[in-house]
Amino acid sequence: MSADGPVPEEKLIAWITERLERFPAWAKTYQSEGGPARLTQEAVGLLCAFGLAERTTEGVRARPAAARYAVRPEPSGGAR
């Protein structure tokens, strides 16, 4: 999810699919057909249940408490 606005669930599923392919030993329960979609649905469901995210017509939106911890791109060319 992004602090900039809702993220379509398809984009979240694609991100999870990429991670599962990159780390095949991770989350073995979700490595099967349809696994990334199931993992996304379960994760988003938990975040929503705890009030950290909400589903909108545009996708999934991080609520303010979660938005503080959103992953942002690292600045390029700068010192850390």
Short mmCIF file of N, CA and C in Angstrom, two decimals, residues 28-66:
data_model
loop_
_atom_site.label_atom_id
_atom_site.label_comp_id
_atom_site.label_asym_id
_atom_site.label_seq_id
_atom_site.Cartn_x
_atom_site.Cartn_y
_atom_site.Cartn_z
N LYS A 28 5.20 -21.08 1.80
CA LYS A 28 4.97 -22.24 0.93
C LYS A 28 3.48 -22.55 0.72
N THR A 29 2.67 -22.23 1.69
CA THR A 29 1.23 -22.46 1.56
C THR A 29 0.64 -21.69 0.39
N TYR A 30 1.28 -20.58 0.04
CA TYR A 30 0.75 -19.70 -1.00
C TYR A 30 1.49 -19.82 -2.33
N GLN A 31 2.34 -20.82 -2.47
CA GLN A 31 3.11 -20.98 -3.71
C GLN A 31 2.29 -21.65 -4.81
N SER A 32 1.12 -22.17 -4.50
CA SER A 32 0.30 -22.87 -5.48
C SER A 32 -0.53 -21.89 -6.31
N GLU A 33 -1.24 -22.45 -7.29
CA GLU A 33 -2.13 -21.66 -8.15
C GLU A 33 -3.12 -20.87 -7.29
N GLY A 34 -3.21 -19.59 -7.54
CA GLY A 34 -4.13 -18.74 -6.79
C GLY A 34 -3.60 -18.31 -5.42
N GLY A 35 -2.42 -18.78 -5.07
CA GLY A 35 -1.84 -18.46 -3.77
C GLY A 35 -1.61 -16.98 -3.53
N PRO A 36 -1.01 -16.28 -4.50
CA PRO A 36 -0.79 -14.85 -4.28
C PRO A 36 -2.08 -14.07 -4.03
N ALA A 37 -3.14 -14.41 -4.73
CA ALA A 37 -4.43 -13.73 -4.51
C ALA A 37 -4.97 -14.04 -3.11
N ARG A 38 -4.84 -15.31 -2.68
CA ARG A 38 -5.30 -15.69 -1.34
C ARG A 38 -4.51 -14.95 -0.27
N LEU A 39 -3.18 -14.90 -0.44
CA LEU A 39 -2.34 -14.22 0.54
C LEU A 39 -2.69 -12.74 0.59
N THR A 40 -2.89 -12.13 -0.55
CA THR A 40 -3.26 -10.72 -0.60
C THR A 40 -4.58 -10.49 0.11
N GLN A 41 -5.58 -11.32 -0.18
CA GLN A 41 -6.90 -11.16 0.45
C GLN A 41 -6.80 -11.32 1.97
N GLU A 42 -6.04 -12.31 2.42
CA GLU A 42 -5.90 -12.53 3.86
C GLU A 42 -5.17 -11.37 4.53
N ALA A 43 -4.09 -10.91 3.90
CA ALA A 43 -3.32 -9.81 4.48
C ALA A 43 -4.14 -8.52 4.53
N VAL A 44 -4.80 -8.20 3.44
CA VAL A 44 -5.63 -7.00 3.41
C VAL A 44 -6.78 -7.13 4.41
N GLY A 45 -7.35 -8.30 4.50
CA GLY A 45 -8.42 -8.53 5.48
C GLY A 45 -7.96 -8.26 6.91
N LEU A 46 -6.77 -8.73 7.24
CA LEU A 46 -6.23 -8.47 8.58
C LEU A 46 -5.96 -6.99 8.81
N LEU A 47 -5.35 -6.34 7.82
CA LEU A 47 -5.08 -4.91 7.96
C LEU A 47 -6.38 -4.12 8.13
N CYS A 48 -7.40 -4.50 7.39
CA CYS A 48 -8.71 -3.83 7.52
C CYS A 48 -9.33 -4.12 8.88
N ALA A 49 -9.21 -5.35 9.35
CA ALA A 49 -9.79 -5.72 10.65
C ALA A 49 -9.16 -4.92 11.79
N PHE A 50 -7.88 -4.59 11.65
CA PHE A 50 -7.19 -3.82 12.68
C PHE A 50 -7.28 -2.31 12.44
N GLY A 51 -8.02 -1.91 11.40
CA GLY A 51 -8.20 -0.50 11.13
C GLY A 51 -6.99 0.18 10.51
N LEU A 52 -6.07 -0.61 9.97
CA LEU A 52 -4.87 -0.04 9.36
C LEU A 52 -5.02 0.22 7.87
N ALA A 53 -6.05 -0.36 7.26
CA ALA A 53 -6.30 -0.17 5.83
C ALA A 53 -7.80 -0.23 5.61
N GLU A 54 -8.20 0.21 4.43
CA GLU A 54 -9.61 0.10 4.06
C GLU A 54 -9.71 -0.14 2.56
N ARG A 55 -10.72 -0.92 2.20
CA ARG A 55 -11.00 -1.16 0.78
C ARG A 55 -11.86 -0.01 0.26
N THR A 56 -11.50 0.49 -0.90
CA THR A 56 -12.29 1.54 -1.55
C THR A 56 -12.61 1.06 -2.96
N THR A 57 -13.37 1.85 -3.69
CA THR A 57 -13.67 1.47 -5.08
C THR A 57 -12.42 1.49 -5.94
N GLU A 58 -11.39 2.25 -5.53
CA GLU A 58 -10.14 2.32 -6.29
C GLU A 58 -9.13 1.26 -5.89
N GLY A 59 -9.34 0.61 -4.75
CA GLY A 59 -8.39 -0.40 -4.28
C GLY A 59 -8.29 -0.40 -2.78
N VAL A 60 -7.07 -0.60 -2.28
CA VAL A 60 -6.83 -0.67 -0.85
C VAL A 60 -6.06 0.59 -0.45
N ARG A 61 -6.54 1.24 0.58
CA ARG A 61 -5.91 2.48 1.05
C ARG A 61 -5.40 2.29 2.46
N ALA A 62 -4.14 2.66 2.68
CA ALA A 62 -3.59 2.64 4.03
C ALA A 62 -4.25 3.76 4.82
N ARG A 63 -4.67 3.46 6.03
CA ARG A 63 -5.23 4.48 6.89
C ARG A 63 -4.07 5.25 7.52
N PRO A 64 -4.30 6.41 8.09
CA PRO A 64 -3.20 7.25 8.56
C PRO A 64 -2.18 6.56 9.47
N ALA A 65 -2.61 5.70 10.37
CA ALA A 65 -1.64 5.04 11.26
C ALA A 65 -0.68 4.17 10.46
N ALA A 66 -1.18 3.48 9.46
CA ALA A 66 -0.32 2.63 8.63
C ALA A 66 0.47 3.46 7.63
#
